[in-house]
Amino acid sequence: MAIYEGAGVALVTPFRESGEVNYEKLEEILEDQIAGGTDAIISCGTTGEASTMSHEEHLDVVRFTCQVVKGRIPVIAGAGSNSTKEAIHLSVEAEKAGADGLLLVTPYYNKATQNGLIAHYTTVANSVKIPILLYHVPSRTGLTMKPETIASLCKNVPNIVGVKEASGNFSAIAQMMNLAGEYIDLYSGNDDQIVPLLSLGGKGVISVLSNVAPRQTHEICASYFAGDCKKSARMQLEAIPLINALFCEVNPIPVKAAMNLMGMGVGPMRLPLTEMEPQNKERMKKALVDYGLMQA
């Protein structure tokens, strides 16, 4: 059984102007997501700015998220690292905190071989009992996992159950699904490709869009699963201008700007990320208005 089906939100981490985590705001946006129909919470991933958190801060956010959610929907904790030892530490502690699953990015910068990837993921998986999703995002990590590598991990390591696919390489994804079949739960890592990946057997999406439009993102998936593929495709296409605005600068700069424009008060990014460029912020305003998420 999949960890979840539908739209999981790659949740932002709200910060105060001082740079500290704003836990009051985090609780508020978690409750808003659950009320909005989100199917899962992904805590401390790329969108959550885990790369600028200390390990203790990272784990405190995961613990707090699990405490607030209280099992109402699954919580999947980002726990990846380019150090296997650090990935094990984050994974073990996230399991202790009550996470329902883990999201483990491919090791970045040091560029492991395919055999190194298998050894890395197998070692981390053997340290925990909860299910693991691989996170394949070559544009961020500089590392591509071959379809055969992903399929091998999902077929041979019991608690590696699927992959968040953000490569955009549909030919490789189709090959992976052909090789792995029922052993792999596929999630889109790109909001503009939800429906195409569902058509290849996907279980849903890990979504940035869901931060501002949880109900609509959930409905894209729910409509597809209910057999109304035309509605799902129409909703996917209607969201494209907003999705493009959400990725016109590096994530999570635009989504935090969007949430602040909507009055959600999630605060700034941590350096080296900076505020959205003025011309792009105007583009974001227009996209939010056109999509019906804010007034002109």
C-alpha positions as CSV (number, residue, x, y, z in Angstrom):
1,M,0.0,0.0,0.0
2,A,1.3,3.5,-0.9
3,I,2.2,5.9,1.8
4,Y,-0.5,8.1,0.3
5,E,-2.4,8.8,-2.9
6,G,-3.1,12.3,-4.3
7,A,-1.5,15.6,-3.5
8,G,1.2,15.9,-0.9
9,V,2.4,19.4,-0.1
10,A,6.1,20.1,-0.2
11,L,5.6,22.5,2.7
12,V,7.4,25.8,3.2
13,T,9.0,26.5,6.6
14,P,7.9,29.9,7.9
15,F,10.6,32.1,9.4
16,R,10.4,35.2,11.5
17,E,12.3,38.3,10.4
18,S,15.0,37.3,12.8
19,G,15.5,34.0,10.9
20,E,14.1,31.7,13.6
21,V,11.4,29.1,12.7
22,N,7.9,30.6,13.3
23,Y,6.2,27.6,14.9
24,E,2.9,29.5,15.5
25,K,2.7,30.1,11.8
26,L,3.8,26.6,11.0
27,E,0.9,25.2,13.0
28,E,-1.5,27.6,11.2
29,I,-0.4,26.5,7.7
30,L,-0.5,22.8,8.7
31,E,-4.1,23.2,9.8
32,D,-4.9,25.1,6.7
33,Q,-3.4,22.4,4.5
34,I,-5.4,19.6,6.3
35,A,-8.6,21.7,6.0
36,G,-7.8,22.3,2.3
37,G,-7.8,18.6,1.5
38,T,-4.0,17.9,1.2
39,D,-3.3,14.2,1.3
40,A,0.1,14.3,2.9
41,I,2.7,16.7,4.4
42,I,6.2,16.7,3.2
43,S,8.3,18.4,5.9
44,C,11.8,19.8,5.5
45,G,12.4,19.1,1.8
46,T,13.8,21.5,-0.7
47,T,10.7,23.8,-0.4
48,G,11.1,23.7,3.4
49,E,14.7,25.1,3.1
50,A,16.2,22.1,5.0
51,S,19.5,22.9,3.4
52,T,19.9,26.0,5.6
53,M,18.8,24.4,8.8
54,S,21.0,22.8,11.4
55,H,20.2,19.1,12.0
56,E,18.6,19.9,15.3
57,E,16.4,22.6,13.8
58,H,15.5,20.3,11.0
59,L,14.4,17.6,13.4
60,D,12.6,20.0,15.6
61,V,10.5,21.0,12.7
62,V,9.7,17.4,11.8
63,R,8.8,16.6,15.5
64,F,6.6,19.7,15.7
65,T,4.9,18.8,12.4
66,C,4.1,15.2,13.6
67,Q,2.8,16.6,16.9
68,V,0.4,19.0,15.1
69,V,-0.8,16.6,12.4
70,K,-1.4,13.8,15.0
71,G,-1.8,11.1,12.4
72,R,-4.7,12.8,10.5
73,I,-2.7,12.5,7.2
74,P,0.8,11.1,6.6
75,V,3.9,13.1,7.4
76,I,6.9,12.4,5.2
77,A,10.2,13.8,6.4
78,G,13.0,15.0,4.2
79,A,16.0,13.2,5.5
80,G,18.5,13.1,2.7
81,S,22.2,14.1,2.7
82,N,25.2,13.7,0.6
83,S,26.8,11.9,3.6
84,T,25.3,8.5,4.3
85,K,26.1,8.8,8.0
86,E,24.1,12.1,8.2
87,A,21.2,10.7,6.2
88,I,21.1,7.7,8.6
89,H,21.0,10.1,11.6
90,L,18.2,12.3,10.1
91,S,16.2,9.2,9.1
92,V,16.5,7.4,12.5
93,E,15.5,10.6,14.4
94,A,12.6,11.4,12.0
95,E,11.3,7.8,12.5
96,K,11.5,8.4,16.3
97,A,9.6,11.7,15.9
98,G,6.7,9.9,14.3
99,A,7.2,10.4,10.6
100,D,5.2,8.0,8.5
101,G,7.8,8.0,5.7
102,L,11.0,9.5,4.5
103,L,12.0,11.4,1.4
104,L,15.7,10.9,0.5
105,V,17.3,13.0,-2.1
106,T,20.2,11.6,-4.2
107,P,23.5,12.5,-2.7
108,Y,24.5,15.9,-4.2
109,Y,27.9,17.3,-5.1
110,N,30.0,14.2,-4.6
111,K,28.3,12.4,-7.5
112,A,28.1,8.8,-6.5
113,T,28.2,6.0,-9.1
114,Q,25.0,4.0,-9.7
115,N,26.5,1.2,-7.5
116,G,27.3,3.9,-4.9
117,L,23.7,5.1,-5.0
118,I,22.4,1.5,-4.4
119,A,24.9,1.1,-1.5
120,H,23.9,4.5,0.0
121,Y,20.1,4.0,-0.2
122,T,20.3,0.4,1.0
123,T,22.4,1.4,4.0
124,V,20.0,4.2,5.0
125,A,17.0,2.0,4.5
126,N,18.4,-0.7,6.7
127,S,18.6,1.8,9.6
128,V,14.9,2.4,9.8
129,K,11.6,0.5,9.4
130,I,9.3,3.2,7.9
131,P,8.9,3.4,4.1
132,I,11.2,5.5,2.0
133,L,10.7,7.5,-1.2
134,L,13.7,8.2,-3.4
135,Y,14.0,11.8,-4.6
136,H,15.3,12.1,-8.1
137,V,16.0,15.8,-9.0
138,P,19.1,16.0,-11.3
139,S,18.8,19.8,-11.8
140,R,19.4,20.2,-8.1
141,T,21.9,17.5,-7.3
142,G,23.9,17.1,-10.6
143,L,23.3,13.4,-10.4
144,T,21.0,11.2,-12.5
145,M,19.7,7.9,-11.3
146,K,19.2,5.4,-14.1
147,P,15.8,3.7,-14.4
148,E,17.5,0.4,-13.7
149,T,19.0,1.8,-10.4
150,I,15.6,3.0,-9.2
151,A,13.9,-0.2,-10.2
152,S,16.5,-2.3,-8.5
153,L,16.2,-0.4,-5.2
154,C,12.4,-0.6,-5.2
155,K,12.4,-4.3,-6.0
156,N,15.2,-5.4,-3.7
157,V,15.0,-3.2,-0.6
158,P,11.6,-3.8,1.2
159,N,11.1,-0.4,2.7
160,I,12.1,1.6,-0.4
161,V,8.7,1.9,-1.9
162,G,8.8,4.6,-4.6
163,V,10.3,7.8,-6.1
164,K,9.6,11.4,-6.4
165,E,10.4,12.0,-10.0
166,A,11.5,15.6,-10.9
167,S,13.8,14.7,-13.8
168,G,11.2,15.6,-16.5
169,N,12.5,12.7,-18.6
170,F,9.4,10.8,-19.5
171,S,11.2,8.2,-21.6
172,A,13.3,7.3,-18.6
173,I,10.3,7.3,-16.3
174,A,8.4,5.0,-18.6
175,Q,11.4,2.7,-18.7
176,M,11.6,2.7,-14.9
177,M,7.9,1.9,-14.6
178,N,8.3,-0.9,-17.1
179,L,11.1,-2.4,-15.1
180,A,9.7,-1.9,-11.6
181,G,6.0,-2.5,-12.2
182,E,4.0,-3.0,-9.0
183,Y,7.1,-2.5,-6.8
184,I,7.2,1.3,-7.3
185,D,5.0,4.1,-6.2
186,L,5.6,7.0,-8.6
187,Y,5.0,10.7,-7.5
188,S,5.5,13.6,-9.8
189,G,8.0,16.1,-8.4
190,N,6.9,18.7,-11.0
191,D,3.6,20.5,-10.7
192,D,3.3,21.0,-14.5
193,Q,3.6,17.2,-15.1
194,I,1.1,15.7,-12.6
195,V,-1.4,14.3,-15.1
196,P,1.3,12.9,-17.5
197,L,2.9,11.0,-14.6
198,L,-0.5,9.7,-13.3
199,S,-1.0,8.3,-16.8
200,L,2.2,6.3,-16.4
201,G,0.9,4.7,-13.2
202,G,1.6,7.5,-10.7
203,K,0.2,7.7,-7.2
204,G,0.1,11.5,-7.0
205,V,2.4,14.5,-6.6
206,I,4.7,16.1,-4.1
207,S,3.6,19.6,-4.8
208,V,4.8,23.2,-4.4
209,L,1.5,24.5,-5.9
210,S,-0.3,22.9,-3.0
211,N,1.1,25.5,-0.6
212,V,-1.2,28.1,-2.3
213,A,-3.8,25.9,-3.9
214,P,-4.3,22.7,-1.8
215,R,-7.9,22.0,-2.8
216,Q,-7.2,22.4,-6.5
217,T,-4.1,20.3,-6.5
218,H,-5.9,17.5,-4.6
219,E,-8.7,17.7,-7.1
220,I,-6.4,17.3,-10.1
221,C,-5.4,13.9,-8.6
222,A,-8.8,12.9,-7.3
223,S,-10.5,13.6,-10.6
224,Y,-8.0,11.4,-12.4
225,F,-8.4,8.6,-10.0
226,A,-12.2,8.9,-10.3
227,G,-11.9,8.4,-14.0
228,D,-12.6,12.0,-15.1
229,C,-9.3,12.4,-16.9
230,K,-10.7,15.3,-19.0
231,K,-11.4,17.3,-15.9
232,S,-8.0,16.4,-14.4
233,A,-6.2,17.5,-17.6
234,R,-8.3,20.7,-17.8
235,M,-7.4,21.6,-14.2
236,Q,-3.7,20.8,-14.9
237,L,-3.7,23.2,-17.9
238,E,-5.5,25.9,-16.1
239,A,-2.9,25.9,-13.4
240,I,0.1,26.2,-15.8
241,P,0.5,30.1,-15.7
242,L,0.5,30.0,-11.9
243,I,2.9,27.0,-11.9
244,N,5.2,28.8,-14.3
245,A,5.2,31.9,-12.0
246,L,6.0,29.6,-9.0
247,F,9.1,28.4,-10.7
248,C,10.3,31.6,-12.5
249,E,13.0,31.9,-9.8
250,V,14.5,29.1,-7.8
251,N,12.1,27.3,-5.4
252,P,11.1,28.3,-2.7
253,I,11.6,32.0,-3.5
254,P,8.4,32.4,-5.6
255,V,6.1,30.2,-3.4
256,K,7.0,32.1,-0.3
257,A,6.5,35.4,-2.1
258,A,3.1,34.1,-3.3
259,M,2.0,33.1,0.2
260,N,3.1,36.5,1.6
261,L,1.2,38.2,-1.2
262,M,-1.9,36.2,-0.1
263,G,-1.5,37.4,3.4
264,M,-0.2,34.1,4.8
265,G,2.8,35.7,6.5
266,V,5.4,32.9,6.1
267,G,8.3,35.4,6.3
268,P,11.6,35.6,4.5
269,M,14.0,33.0,3.1
270,R,17.4,32.3,4.6
271,L,20.5,33.3,2.7
272,P,21.7,32.6,0.2
273,L,18.1,32.8,-1.1
274,T,16.8,36.3,-1.4
275,E,13.6,38.1,-2.1
276,M,11.8,37.8,-5.4
277,E,12.8,40.2,-8.1
278,P,10.2,43.1,-8.5
279,Q,9.2,42.2,-12.0
280,N,8.7,38.6,-11.1
281,K,6.6,39.6,-8.1
282,E,4.3,41.5,-10.4
283,R,4.0,38.4,-12.6
284,M,3.2,36.4,-9.5
285,K,0.5,38.8,-8.4
286,K,-1.2,38.6,-11.9
287,A,-1.0,34.8,-11.8
288,L,-2.6,34.6,-8.4
289,V,-5.4,37.0,-9.4
290,D,-6.0,35.2,-12.7
291,Y,-6.2,31.8,-10.8
292,G,-8.7,33.3,-8.3
293,L,-6.4,33.2,-5.2
294,M,-6.3,36.9,-4.5
295,Q,-8.1,40.1,-5.5
296,A,-6.6,42.5,-8.0
